[in-house]
DNA sequence: CTAGGGTTAG
């Protein structure tokens, strides 16, 4: 059973495709000017990974030590394989561990998007006599939602009552998010109103954030901003996630001026921008070929000790590649490696597209 | 230990 699951997970790694983009030539000199501000900004090696994965995800990749040795020494999980091994081992332990460490493993696997694995593992747990708790059920609902199986997700609600639990805000937020993932924003809103009426649990800032995201996904920035304004009047004040969601949505529509307005609004309210805010803005101005503004933003973030991470760098790599400047893209990748930021498959995909584009251009000559 | 935000491509 577990062997089959392993094979499925191993096979599910994404396949690579190569695409060709269309091109327009622009002022390359100024685009190139984005590089120095990054080169000179290295005040310290930044800890780009927060501790949300710390329990299982150490930065073991940098070590030359074999993974198994490490795992046995520290009891930490570094990848899917380790998670599954630990899960097996825990199921065989007597007495059985509590549901808590199992939840931890399921959480990590869900973060790695192995949703169906999480669901089958949960079934195994139940068979082995481990009682799910509120956390487990929320994890399962979330997995069903991400698998586009909302109906199954909703049916887990039945288990709550069977087990004597009451759904909480997190449960509701998860379901609302599930509807939104399927673009069923109306049903999400209905559920939201039901929560309000029932009085069992109050919507919180995450609830609002989920709705804002749904409105943005529908392309309704105006409604998202209206909701933001309403929040400003109510008890549940908008936070950085809400602002970032809308700022990103505006940037995707290249409404950078509006995005910058929200940006100053949030800072004036004492909400400090973070690396996500700046990544969205940089992305927005890159789309507009405004290299000068991109450089300004990069300088500004670094001056605030907010350092570009893999997302930010990927935006830059992709931008350079789309401009046909593969050499510059490569030097960004070099920069990433120097800073201990591992380039991702997305980085390399952009590079590959960049090289394909070069090939096309050379052929055209 | 559970929920919302930023990167590529088709």
Coordinates of C-alpha atoms (C1' of nucleotides) in Angstrom, one line a residue:
Chain A
X1 CA 0.0 0.0 0.0
X2 CA 2.6 2.5 1.1
X3 CA 4.9 1.2 -1.6
X4 CA 2.2 2.1 -4.2
X5 CA 1.8 5.5 -2.7
X6 CA 5.5 6.1 -2.9
X7 CA 5.6 5.1 -6.5
X8 CA 2.8 7.5 -7.3
X9 CA 4.4 10.4 -5.5
X10 CA 7.7 9.7 -7.2
X11 CA 6.0 9.7 -10.6
X12 CA 4.0 12.8 -9.9
X13 CA 7.0 15.1 -10.3
X14 CA 6.2 17.6 -13.0
X15 CA 7.2 17.0 -16.6
X16 CA 9.1 19.7 -18.4
X17 CA 7.9 21.5 -21.4
X18 CA 9.6 24.0 -23.5
X19 CA 7.8 27.0 -24.8
X20 CA 8.5 30.0 -27.0
X21 CA 7.6 33.5 -26.1
X22 CA 7.2 36.6 -28.2
X23 CA 9.6 39.4 -28.1
X24 CA 10.0 43.1 -28.1
X25 CA 13.4 44.8 -27.8
X26 CA 13.9 47.4 -25.1
X27 CA 16.5 49.4 -23.4
X28 CA 18.8 46.7 -22.1
X29 CA 21.3 49.0 -20.5
X30 CA 18.8 50.1 -17.9
X31 CA 17.6 46.6 -17.3
X32 CA 21.2 45.6 -16.7
X33 CA 21.3 48.4 -14.1
X34 CA 19.1 46.3 -11.8
X35 CA 22.0 44.0 -11.0
X36 CA 24.4 46.2 -9.0
X37 CA 22.0 47.1 -6.3
X38 CA 21.6 43.4 -5.6
X39 CA 25.3 42.7 -5.7
X40 CA 26.2 45.2 -3.1
X41 CA 23.4 44.6 -0.8
X42 CA 24.7 41.5 0.9
X43 CA 25.0 42.6 4.5
X44 CA 24.5 39.1 5.9
X45 CA 23.4 35.7 4.8
X46 CA 19.7 36.0 5.3
X47 CA 17.7 33.3 6.8
X48 CA 15.2 32.9 4.0
X49 CA 13.5 29.9 5.4
X50 CA 11.4 30.6 8.5
X51 CA 10.9 28.0 11.1
X52 CA 7.5 26.9 9.8
X53 CA 9.2 23.8 8.4
X54 CA 11.8 23.6 11.1
X55 CA 10.4 20.6 12.7
X56 CA 10.8 18.4 9.7
X57 CA 12.6 20.4 7.2
X58 CA 16.1 21.2 8.2
X59 CA 18.3 22.7 5.5
X60 CA 19.9 19.3 5.1
X61 CA 20.5 19.8 1.4
X62 CA 23.6 21.8 2.2
X63 CA 25.2 18.9 4.0
X64 CA 27.1 16.1 2.3
X65 CA 26.1 13.7 5.0
X66 CA 23.8 11.0 3.9
X67 CA 20.2 11.8 4.7
X68 CA 19.4 8.6 6.6
X69 CA 22.3 9.1 9.0
X70 CA 21.0 12.6 9.7
X71 CA 17.5 11.5 10.2
X72 CA 18.5 8.9 12.7
X73 CA 20.7 11.4 14.6
X74 CA 18.2 14.2 14.7
X75 CA 14.9 12.5 14.1
X76 CA 14.0 15.1 11.5
X77 CA 12.2 14.7 8.2
X78 CA 13.7 16.3 5.2
X79 CA 11.5 15.0 2.4
X80 CA 8.5 12.9 1.4
X81 CA 10.4 9.6 1.7
X82 CA 11.4 10.4 5.2
X83 CA 7.9 11.5 6.1
X84 CA 6.5 8.2 4.9
X85 CA 9.2 6.2 6.7
X86 CA 8.6 7.9 9.9
X87 CA 4.8 7.4 9.5
X88 CA 5.3 3.7 9.0
X89 CA 7.6 3.5 12.0
X90 CA 5.2 5.4 14.2
X91 CA 2.3 3.2 13.2
X92 CA 4.2 0.1 14.4
X93 CA 5.3 1.6 17.8
X94 CA 3.5 0.2 20.8
X95 CA 1.9 1.9 22.6
X96 CA 0.8 4.0 19.6
X97 CA 1.8 7.6 19.7
X98 CA -0.9 10.2 20.1
X99 CA -2.5 11.8 17.1
X100 CA -0.3 14.9 17.5
X101 CA 2.9 13.7 15.8
X102 CA 0.8 12.2 13.0
X103 CA -0.9 15.5 12.5
X104 CA 2.6 17.0 12.2
X105 CA 3.5 14.6 9.4
X106 CA 0.2 15.1 7.6
X107 CA 0.7 18.9 7.8
X108 CA 4.2 18.6 6.2
X109 CA 3.0 16.4 3.4
X110 CA 0.0 18.7 2.7
X111 CA 2.4 21.6 2.5
X112 CA 4.3 19.6 -0.1
X113 CA 1.0 19.2 -1.9
X114 CA 0.7 15.4 -1.5
X115 CA -2.9 15.7 -0.7
X116 CA -4.0 12.2 -1.8
X117 CA -1.2 10.7 0.2
X118 CA -2.4 12.5 3.3
X119 CA -5.9 11.2 2.8
X120 CA -4.8 7.6 2.5
X121 CA -2.5 7.9 5.4
X122 CA -5.4 9.3 7.5
X123 CA -7.4 6.2 6.5
X124 CA -4.6 4.0 7.7
X125 CA -4.5 5.9 11.0
X126 CA -8.2 5.4 11.5
X127 CA -7.8 1.7 10.8
X128 CA -5.0 1.4 13.3
X129 CA -7.2 3.0 15.9
X130 CA -5.8 6.5 16.0
X131 CA -8.7 8.9 16.7
X132 CA -8.6 12.1 14.5
X133 CA -8.9 15.3 16.4
X134 CA -10.0 18.8 15.2
X135 CA -6.6 19.4 13.6
X136 CA -6.6 16.1 11.7
X137 CA -10.1 16.8 10.3
X138 CA -9.1 20.3 9.2
X139 CA -6.1 18.9 7.4
X140 CA -8.3 16.4 5.6
X141 CA -10.9 18.9 4.6
X142 CA -8.1 21.1 3.2
X143 CA -6.7 18.2 1.2
X144 CA -10.1 17.4 -0.3
X145 CA -10.5 21.1 -1.2
X146 CA -7.2 21.2 -3.0
X147 CA -8.1 18.0 -4.8
X148 CA -11.3 19.7 -6.1
X149 CA -13.4 17.3 -4.0
X150 CA -15.4 19.8 -2.1
X151 CA -18.2 17.4 -1.6
X152 CA -15.9 15.0 0.3
X153 CA -14.6 17.9 2.2
X154 CA -18.1 18.9 3.3
X155 CA -18.8 15.3 4.2
X156 CA -15.9 15.4 6.7
X157 CA -18.1 17.8 8.7
X158 CA -20.2 14.8 9.6
X159 CA -17.2 13.3 11.4
X160 CA -17.0 16.4 13.6
X161 CA -20.3 15.7 15.1
X162 CA -19.8 12.0 15.2
X163 CA -16.6 12.5 17.2
X164 CA -18.1 15.2 19.4
X165 CA -16.3 18.2 18.0
X166 CA -17.6 21.5 16.7
X167 CA -16.3 23.0 13.6
X168 CA -14.3 26.2 14.4
X169 CA -13.3 29.2 12.4
X170 CA -10.4 27.4 10.8
X171 CA -12.8 24.7 9.6
X172 CA -15.1 27.3 8.1
X173 CA -12.2 29.2 6.5
X174 CA -10.9 26.0 5.0
X175 CA -14.2 25.3 3.4
X176 CA -14.6 28.9 2.2
X177 CA -11.2 28.6 0.6
X178 CA -12.2 25.3 -1.0
X179 CA -15.1 27.0 -2.7
X180 CA -12.9 29.8 -3.8
X181 CA -10.3 27.4 -5.2
X182 CA -13.1 26.1 -7.4
X183 CA -14.1 29.6 -8.3
X184 CA -17.4 29.1 -6.5
X185 CA -17.2 32.5 -4.9
X186 CA -21.0 32.8 -4.4
X187 CA -21.1 29.7 -2.3
X188 CA -18.1 30.9 -0.4
X189 CA -20.0 34.1 0.4
X190 CA -23.1 32.1 1.4
X191 CA -21.0 30.1 3.8
X192 CA -19.5 33.3 5.2
X193 CA -22.9 34.7 5.8
X194 CA -24.0 31.5 7.5
X195 CA -21.1 31.7 9.9
X196 CA -22.1 35.3 10.7
X197 CA -25.6 34.2 11.4
X198 CA -24.9 31.1 13.4
X199 CA -22.9 33.0 15.9
X200 CA -20.9 29.8 16.7
X201 CA -17.7 31.3 15.3
X202 CA -16.8 34.8 14.3
X203 CA -15.1 35.4 11.0
X204 CA -11.5 36.5 11.6
X205 CA -8.9 38.2 9.5
X206 CA -8.2 34.9 7.7
X207 CA -11.8 34.7 6.7
X208 CA -11.7 38.1 5.2
X209 CA -8.4 37.4 3.6
X210 CA -9.8 34.3 1.9
X211 CA -12.8 36.3 0.5
X212 CA -10.5 39.1 -0.7
X213 CA -8.5 36.5 -2.5
X214 CA -11.6 35.1 -4.1
X215 CA -12.7 38.5 -5.3
X216 CA -9.2 39.1 -6.7
X217 CA -9.2 35.7 -8.4
X218 CA -12.5 36.7 -10.1
X219 CA -10.7 39.8 -11.3
X220 CA -12.9 42.0 -9.1
X221 CA -10.2 44.3 -7.6
X222 CA -12.8 47.0 -6.9
X223 CA -14.9 44.7 -4.7
X224 CA -11.8 43.5 -3.0
X225 CA -10.8 47.1 -2.2
X226 CA -14.4 47.8 -1.0
X227 CA -14.1 44.8 1.4
X228 CA -10.8 46.2 2.6
X229 CA -12.4 49.6 3.3
X230 CA -15.2 47.9 5.2
X231 CA -12.7 46.0 7.3
X232 CA -11.0 49.3 8.2
X233 CA -14.3 50.4 9.8
X234 CA -15.0 47.2 11.6
X235 CA -13.4 45.3 14.4
X236 CA -11.3 43.0 12.3
X237 CA -8.6 45.2 10.8
X238 CA -6.8 44.3 7.6
X239 CA -3.3 43.0 7.9
X240 CA -0.4 42.6 5.6
X241 CA -1.8 39.5 3.9
X242 CA -4.9 41.3 2.9
X243 CA -2.9 44.2 1.5
X244 CA -0.5 41.9 -0.3
X245 CA -3.3 40.0 -1.9
X246 CA -4.8 43.1 -3.4
X247 CA -1.5 44.7 -4.3
X248 CA -0.5 41.6 -6.1
X249 CA -3.8 41.4 -8.0
X250 CA -3.4 45.0 -9.1
X251 CA 0.1 44.4 -10.2
X252 CA -1.0 41.4 -12.2
X253 CA -3.3 43.8 -14.0
X254 CA -0.4 46.2 -14.4
X255 CA -2.3 48.8 -12.3
X256 CA 0.9 49.6 -10.5
X257 CA -0.1 53.1 -9.6
X258 CA -3.1 51.8 -7.7
X259 CA -0.9 49.2 -6.1
X260 CA 1.6 51.8 -5.0
X261 CA -1.3 53.8 -3.5
X262 CA -2.4 50.9 -1.4
X263 CA 1.3 50.4 -0.5
X264 CA 1.5 53.9 1.0
X265 CA -1.8 53.4 2.6
X266 CA -0.7 50.3 4.4
X267 CA 2.6 51.8 5.5
X268 CA 0.8 54.9 6.8
X269 CA -1.3 52.6 8.9
X270 CA 1.9 51.1 10.4
X271 CA 1.8 47.9 8.4
X272 CA 5.3 47.3 7.2
X273 CA 5.7 45.7 3.7
X274 CA 7.5 42.4 3.4
X275 CA 9.3 40.5 0.7
X276 CA 6.0 39.4 -0.8
X277 CA 4.8 43.0 -1.1
X278 CA 8.0 44.0 -2.9
X279 CA 8.0 40.9 -5.1
X280 CA 4.6 41.7 -6.4
X281 CA 5.5 45.3 -7.0
X282 CA 8.8 44.4 -8.8
X283 CA 6.8 41.9 -10.9
X284 CA 4.3 44.6 -11.8
X285 CA 6.9 47.2 -12.9
X286 CA 8.9 44.5 -14.8
X287 CA 5.7 43.7 -16.8
X288 CA 5.6 47.4 -17.7
X289 CA 9.3 47.3 -18.7
X290 CA 9.9 50.0 -16.1
X291 CA 13.5 48.9 -15.1
X292 CA 14.2 52.2 -13.4
X293 CA 11.3 51.6 -11.0
X294 CA 12.3 48.0 -10.5
X295 CA 15.7 49.1 -9.5
X296 CA 14.3 51.7 -7.2
X297 CA 12.1 49.1 -5.5
X298 CA 14.9 46.6 -5.2
X299 CA 17.1 49.2 -3.6
X300 CA 14.4 50.3 -1.3
X301 CA 13.6 46.9 0.0
X302 CA 17.2 46.1 0.6
X303 CA 17.6 49.4 2.4
X304 CA 14.8 48.3 4.7
X305 CA 16.6 45.0 5.3
X306 CA 14.0 43.1 3.3
X307 CA 16.0 40.7 1.1
X308 CA 14.9 39.2 -2.2
X309 CA 14.2 35.5 -1.9
X310 CA 13.7 32.8 -4.5
X311 CA 10.4 34.3 -5.6
X312 CA 11.9 37.7 -6.1
X313 CA 14.9 36.3 -8.0
X314 CA 12.7 34.2 -10.2
X315 CA 10.8 37.2 -11.3
X316 CA 14.1 38.8 -12.2
X317 CA 15.5 35.7 -14.0
X318 CA 12.3 35.4 -15.9
X319 CA 12.2 39.1 -16.8
X320 CA 15.8 39.0 -18.1
X321 CA 15.0 35.8 -20.1
X322 CA 12.0 37.3 -21.7
X323 CA 14.1 40.2 -22.8
X324 CA 16.5 37.8 -24.4
X325 CA 19.2 38.6 -21.8
X326 CA 20.2 35.1 -20.8
X327 CA 23.7 36.2 -19.6
X328 CA 22.2 38.6 -17.1
X329 CA 19.6 36.0 -16.1
X330 CA 22.5 33.6 -15.4
X331 CA 24.3 36.2 -13.3
X332 CA 21.1 36.5 -11.2
X333 CA 21.2 32.8 -10.7
X334 CA 24.9 33.0 -9.7
X335 CA 23.8 35.7 -7.2
X336 CA 21.2 33.4 -5.8
X337 CA 23.7 30.6 -5.3
X338 CA 26.1 33.0 -3.6
X339 CA 23.4 34.0 -1.2
X340 CA 22.5 30.4 -0.4
X341 CA 19.1 30.7 -2.2
X342 CA 18.6 27.5 -4.1
X343 CA 17.3 28.1 -7.6
X344 CA 14.1 26.2 -8.2
X345 CA 12.6 24.3 -11.1
X346 CA 10.9 27.5 -12.0
X347 CA 14.2 29.3 -12.2
X348 CA 15.5 26.7 -14.6
X349 CA 12.4 26.6 -16.6
X350 CA 12.7 30.4 -17.2
X351 CA 16.3 29.9 -18.2
X352 CA 15.4 27.1 -20.6
X353 CA 12.8 29.3 -22.2
X354 CA 15.4 32.1 -22.4
X355 CA 17.8 29.8 -24.2
X356 CA 15.1 28.7 -26.6
X357 CA 14.3 32.3 -27.3
X358 CA 18.0 33.0 -28.1
X359 CA 18.0 30.1 -30.5
X360 CA 15.0 31.5 -32.3
X361 CA 16.6 34.9 -32.5
X362 CA 19.9 33.6 -33.8
X363 CA 18.0 31.6 -36.5
X364 CA 16.2 34.8 -37.5
X365 CA 19.5 36.6 -38.2
Chain B
dC1 C1' -0.3 19.9 15.1
dT2 C1' -5.5 22.8 11.4
dA3 C1' -7.3 28.1 7.6
dG4 C1' -5.8 33.3 3.8
dG5 C1' -0.7 36.4 0.4
dG6 C1' 4.4 36.6 -3.9
dT7 C1' 7.7 33.0 -9.1
dT8 C1' 7.3 29.5 -14.7
dA9 C1' 4.7 27.0 -18.5
dG10 C1' 0.6 25.0 -21.4

